[in-house]
XYZ file of C-alpha atoms in Angstrom:
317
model
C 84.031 109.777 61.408
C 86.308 111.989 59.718
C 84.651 114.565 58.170
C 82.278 117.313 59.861
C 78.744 116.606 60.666
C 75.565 118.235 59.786
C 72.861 118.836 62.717
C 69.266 119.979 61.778
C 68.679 123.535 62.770
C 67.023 123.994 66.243
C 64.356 125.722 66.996
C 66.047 127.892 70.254
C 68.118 128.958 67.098
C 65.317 130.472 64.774
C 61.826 129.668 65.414
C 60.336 126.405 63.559
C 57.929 128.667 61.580
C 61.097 130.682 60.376
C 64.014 129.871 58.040
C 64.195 127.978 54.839
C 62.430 124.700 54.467
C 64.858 122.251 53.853
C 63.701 118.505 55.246
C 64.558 119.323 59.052
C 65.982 122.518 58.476
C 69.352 120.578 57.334
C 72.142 122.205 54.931
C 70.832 122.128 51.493
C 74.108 120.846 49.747
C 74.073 120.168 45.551
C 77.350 118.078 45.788
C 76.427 114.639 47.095
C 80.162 113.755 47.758
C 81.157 113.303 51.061
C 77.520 112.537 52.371
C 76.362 109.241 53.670
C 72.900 110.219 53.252
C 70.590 112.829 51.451
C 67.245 113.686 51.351
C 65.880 114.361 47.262
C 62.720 115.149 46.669
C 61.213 114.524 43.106
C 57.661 116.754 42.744
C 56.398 114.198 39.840
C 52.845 113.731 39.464
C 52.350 113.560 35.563
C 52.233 109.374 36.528
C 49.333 109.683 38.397
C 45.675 108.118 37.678
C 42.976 109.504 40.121
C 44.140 112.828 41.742
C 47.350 115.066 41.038
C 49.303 116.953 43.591
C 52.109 114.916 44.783
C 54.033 117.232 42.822
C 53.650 119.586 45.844
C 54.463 116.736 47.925
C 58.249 117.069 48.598
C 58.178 120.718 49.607
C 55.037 120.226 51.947
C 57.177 117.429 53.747
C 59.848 120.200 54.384
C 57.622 122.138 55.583
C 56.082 119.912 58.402
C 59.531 118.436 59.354
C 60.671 121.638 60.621
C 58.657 119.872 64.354
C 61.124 117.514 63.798
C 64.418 117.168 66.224
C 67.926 115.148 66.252
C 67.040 112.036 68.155
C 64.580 109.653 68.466
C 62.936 109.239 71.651
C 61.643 105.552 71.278
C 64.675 103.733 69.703
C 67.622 106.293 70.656
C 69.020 106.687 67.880
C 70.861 109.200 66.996
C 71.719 109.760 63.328
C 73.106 112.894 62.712
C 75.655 112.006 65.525
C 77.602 109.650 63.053
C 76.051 110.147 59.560
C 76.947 113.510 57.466
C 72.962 114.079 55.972
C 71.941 117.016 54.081
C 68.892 118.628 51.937
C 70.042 117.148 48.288
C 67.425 119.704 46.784
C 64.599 118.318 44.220
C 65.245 116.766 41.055
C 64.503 118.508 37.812
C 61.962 117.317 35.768
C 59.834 117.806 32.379
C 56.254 118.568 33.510
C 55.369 118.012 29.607
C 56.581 114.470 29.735
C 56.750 111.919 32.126
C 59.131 109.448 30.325
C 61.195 112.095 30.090
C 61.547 112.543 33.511
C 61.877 109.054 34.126
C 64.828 109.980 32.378
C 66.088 113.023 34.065
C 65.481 111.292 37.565
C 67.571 108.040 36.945
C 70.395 110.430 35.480
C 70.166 112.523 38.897
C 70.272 109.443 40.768
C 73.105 108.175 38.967
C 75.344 111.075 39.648
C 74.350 110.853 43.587
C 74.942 106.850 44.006
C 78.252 107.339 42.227
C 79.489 108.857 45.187
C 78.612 105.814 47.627
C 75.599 108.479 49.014
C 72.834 107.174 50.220
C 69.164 108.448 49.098
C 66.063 109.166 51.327
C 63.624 110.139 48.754
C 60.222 112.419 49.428
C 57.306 111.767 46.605
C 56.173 112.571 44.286
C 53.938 109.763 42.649
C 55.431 106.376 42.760
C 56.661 106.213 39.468
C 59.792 107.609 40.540
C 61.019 104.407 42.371
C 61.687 102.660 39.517
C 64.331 105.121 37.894
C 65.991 105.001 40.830
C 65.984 101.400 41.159
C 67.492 101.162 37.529
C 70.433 103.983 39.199
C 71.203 101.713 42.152
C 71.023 98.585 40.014
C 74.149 99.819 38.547
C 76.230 99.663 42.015
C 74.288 97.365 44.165
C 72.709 94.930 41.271
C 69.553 93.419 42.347
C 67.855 94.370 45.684
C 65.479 93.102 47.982
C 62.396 95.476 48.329
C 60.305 96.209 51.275
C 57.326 97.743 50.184
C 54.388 99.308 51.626
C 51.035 100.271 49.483
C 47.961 99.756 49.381
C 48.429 98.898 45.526
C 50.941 96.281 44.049
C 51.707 98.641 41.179
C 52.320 95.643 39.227
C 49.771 96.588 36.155
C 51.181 95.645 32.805
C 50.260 98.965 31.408
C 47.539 101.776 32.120
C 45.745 103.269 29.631
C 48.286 101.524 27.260
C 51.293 102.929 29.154
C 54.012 101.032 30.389
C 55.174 103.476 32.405
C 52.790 104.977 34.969
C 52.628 105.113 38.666
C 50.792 101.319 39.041
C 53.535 99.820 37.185
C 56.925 100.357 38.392
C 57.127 97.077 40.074
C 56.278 95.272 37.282
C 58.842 97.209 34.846
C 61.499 96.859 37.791
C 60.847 93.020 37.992
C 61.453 92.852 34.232
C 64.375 94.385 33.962
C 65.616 92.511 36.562
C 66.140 95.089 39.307
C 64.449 93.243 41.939
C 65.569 89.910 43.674
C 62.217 88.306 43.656
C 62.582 86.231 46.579
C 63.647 89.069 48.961
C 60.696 91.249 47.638
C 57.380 91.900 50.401
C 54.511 94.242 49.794
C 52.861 94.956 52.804
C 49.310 96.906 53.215
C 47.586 95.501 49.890
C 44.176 96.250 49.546
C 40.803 97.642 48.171
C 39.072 96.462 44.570
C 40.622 95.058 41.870
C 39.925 95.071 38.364
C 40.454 90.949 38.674
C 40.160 88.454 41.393
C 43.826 87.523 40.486
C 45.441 90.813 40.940
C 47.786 89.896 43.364
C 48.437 86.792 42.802
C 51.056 87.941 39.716
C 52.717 88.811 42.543
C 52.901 85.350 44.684
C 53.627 83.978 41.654
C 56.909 85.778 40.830
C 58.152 84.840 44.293
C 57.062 87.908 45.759
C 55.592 87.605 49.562
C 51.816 89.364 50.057
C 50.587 90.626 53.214
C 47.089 92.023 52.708
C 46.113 94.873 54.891
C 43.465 92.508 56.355
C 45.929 90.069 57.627
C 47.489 92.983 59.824
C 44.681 94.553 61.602
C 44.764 94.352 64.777
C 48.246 93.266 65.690
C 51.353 94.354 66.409
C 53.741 94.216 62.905
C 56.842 93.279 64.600
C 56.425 89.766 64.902
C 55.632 89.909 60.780
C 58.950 91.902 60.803
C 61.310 89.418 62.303
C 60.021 87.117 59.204
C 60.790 89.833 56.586
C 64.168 90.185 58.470
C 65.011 86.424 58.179
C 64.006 86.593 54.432
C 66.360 90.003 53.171
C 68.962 88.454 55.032
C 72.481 90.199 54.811
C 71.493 91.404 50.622
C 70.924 95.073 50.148
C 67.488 96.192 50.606
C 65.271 99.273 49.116
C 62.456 100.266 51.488
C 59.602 102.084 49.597
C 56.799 103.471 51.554
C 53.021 104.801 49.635
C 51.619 106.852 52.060
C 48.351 105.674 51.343
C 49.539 101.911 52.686
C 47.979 103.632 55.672
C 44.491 104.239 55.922
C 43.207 107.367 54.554
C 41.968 108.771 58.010
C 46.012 108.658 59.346
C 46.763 110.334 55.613
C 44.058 111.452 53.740
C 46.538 113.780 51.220
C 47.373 110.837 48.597
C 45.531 110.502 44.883
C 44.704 106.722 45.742
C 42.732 106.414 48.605
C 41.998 102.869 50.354
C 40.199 102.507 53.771
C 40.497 99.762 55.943
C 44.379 100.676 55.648
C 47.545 100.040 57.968
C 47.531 102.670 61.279
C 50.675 105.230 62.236
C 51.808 102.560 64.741
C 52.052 99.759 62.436
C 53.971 102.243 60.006
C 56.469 102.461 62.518
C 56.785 99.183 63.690
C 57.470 98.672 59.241
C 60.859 101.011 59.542
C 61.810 100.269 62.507
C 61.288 96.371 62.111
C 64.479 97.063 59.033
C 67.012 98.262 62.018
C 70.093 95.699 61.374
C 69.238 94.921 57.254
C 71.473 96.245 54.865
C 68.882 99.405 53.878
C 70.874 101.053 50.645
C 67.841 103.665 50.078
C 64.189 104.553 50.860
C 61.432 106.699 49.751
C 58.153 107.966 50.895
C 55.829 109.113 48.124
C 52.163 109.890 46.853
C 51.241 112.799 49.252
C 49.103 115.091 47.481
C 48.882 118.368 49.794
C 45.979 119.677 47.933
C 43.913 117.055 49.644
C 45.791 117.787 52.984
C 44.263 120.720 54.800
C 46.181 120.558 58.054
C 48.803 119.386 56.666
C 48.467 116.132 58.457
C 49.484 113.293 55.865
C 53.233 115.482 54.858
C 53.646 115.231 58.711
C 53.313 111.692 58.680
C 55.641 111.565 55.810
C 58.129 114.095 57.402
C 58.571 111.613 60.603
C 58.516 108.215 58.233
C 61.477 109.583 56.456
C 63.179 110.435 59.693
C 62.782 107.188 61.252
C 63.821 105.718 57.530
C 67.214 107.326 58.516
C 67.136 106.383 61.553
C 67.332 102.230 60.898
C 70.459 103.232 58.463
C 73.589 101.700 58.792
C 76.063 103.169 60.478
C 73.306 105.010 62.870
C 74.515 105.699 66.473
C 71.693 104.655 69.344
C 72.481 106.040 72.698
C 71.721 104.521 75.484
């Protein structure tokens, strides 16, 4: 490609525990023109219902991804060999007012996907997906979604609010954001308020695949399916950390045992190599439940393979 490319920072360079903490110690660049890809994070956690935090979340996934290196050992690829990435920074927001911020993050997201970038965002509470569905509505219409959770966030409303982090999939279905028949939750779980709770879903079009009906198997036979069904359409990949079960990430507000594992995480993202992926996000980690650190690690390396299954990646062999 033409233009000069960005490598993450190594740590013969400066030591990992040294430096600023941008997501793998990339450039931290404001002007989205001339990337292919950038990581955003958007601290939000004024959508939350059980336990705040995941405002903390985006810099806490900097932090752990400085363990992070250029290629990836299992698949060989090799991203930053043939895509220009960089830090994008965190979104603004009004911590006084969550629909405002709903605001401020589709109008950030706007300005980025006007310049054909791609987004990799870090969470935040999952409210934010929808504003930037309703961004990249405006230059790649509908999309298929690919999304892991242990929660449909299909509510109606919660606590009388349409907007809240259980609803976004609901609002985004609405407003027709969403091409229903190229949408898959994966990971669903836990109690429910009714016995029909997920079955809004089914019946919009919408495939289910309960947490139950992946334990103990492999993913990637369930991933050739999902493949045949996005077909050659663009296709958002969302990822709630606490689709996996709370002893792989117990940092997230929500927490759901009997969850999806690391492995079958990966198997998720790297099942999406060869669809048209036009964004992705991994949200909900709430550092002030995660002492080690453990869950923004998980997060750190989910968003890296995201970027990995990209178009346009390089794979050596």
């Amino acid at each position: 490609m033409e233009h000069a490319l960005y490598q993450p920072l190594g740590g013969n360079v400066m030591p990992r525990f040294g430096g600023i903490a941008t997501m793998m110690r990339l450039p931290h660049v404001e002007d989205p023109a001339g990337l292919d890809v950038g990581f955003v994070g958007v601290p939000l956690d004024i959508g939350t219902s059980n336990r705040s935090g995941t405002r903390f979340g985006p810099r806490q996934i900097r932090t752990e991804s400085v363990l992070l290196r250029p290629y990836n050992m299992a698949t060989r690829a090799a991203p930053f060999d043939s895509l220009k990435v960089a830090d994008l920074g965190d979104v603004a927001l009004n911590p006084y007012s969550l629909l405002d911020s709903v605001r401020m993050i589709e109008e950030a997201y706007d300005r980025i996907y006007a310049t054909g970038c791609k987004t990799i965002s870090l969470g935040g509470d999952h409210t934010l997906t929808l504003p930037i569905l309703r961004a990249l509505a405006r230059y790649r219409g509908p999309v298929g979604l690919i999304h892991v959770d242990a929660h449909a966030d299909v509510n109606d409303t919660m606590n009388g609010e349409k907007i809240a982090h259980g609803t976004p999939f609901r609002r985004a279905f609405e407003e027709g954001l969403l091409d229903p028949q190229r949408v898959v939750q994966i990971g669903l779980r836990g109690t429910g308020y009714h016995a029909d709770d997920f079955d809004w879903c089914r019946a919009q079009g919408f495939r289910v695949v309960q947490a139950e009906e992946c334990w103990h198997r492999s993913l990637a036979p369930l991933m050739e399916e999902v493949r045949a069904q996005m077909g050659d359409g663009p296709v958002y990949l969302t990822f709630d950390i606490d689709g996996l079960d709370p002893a792989f990430a117990p940092g997230t507000g929500t927490p759901e045992i009997g969850g999806l594992t690391v492995q079958q995480g990966l198997e998720i993202i790297r099942g999406c190599k060869g669809l048209d992926i036009v964004s992705a996000d991994v949200v909900e980690v709430s550092p002030p439940y995660d002492q080690a650190g453990t869950t923004a690690l998980v997060a750190a390396n989910l968003a890296y393979e995201m970027l990995c299954i990209l178009p346009g990646v390089t794979y050596r062999t």
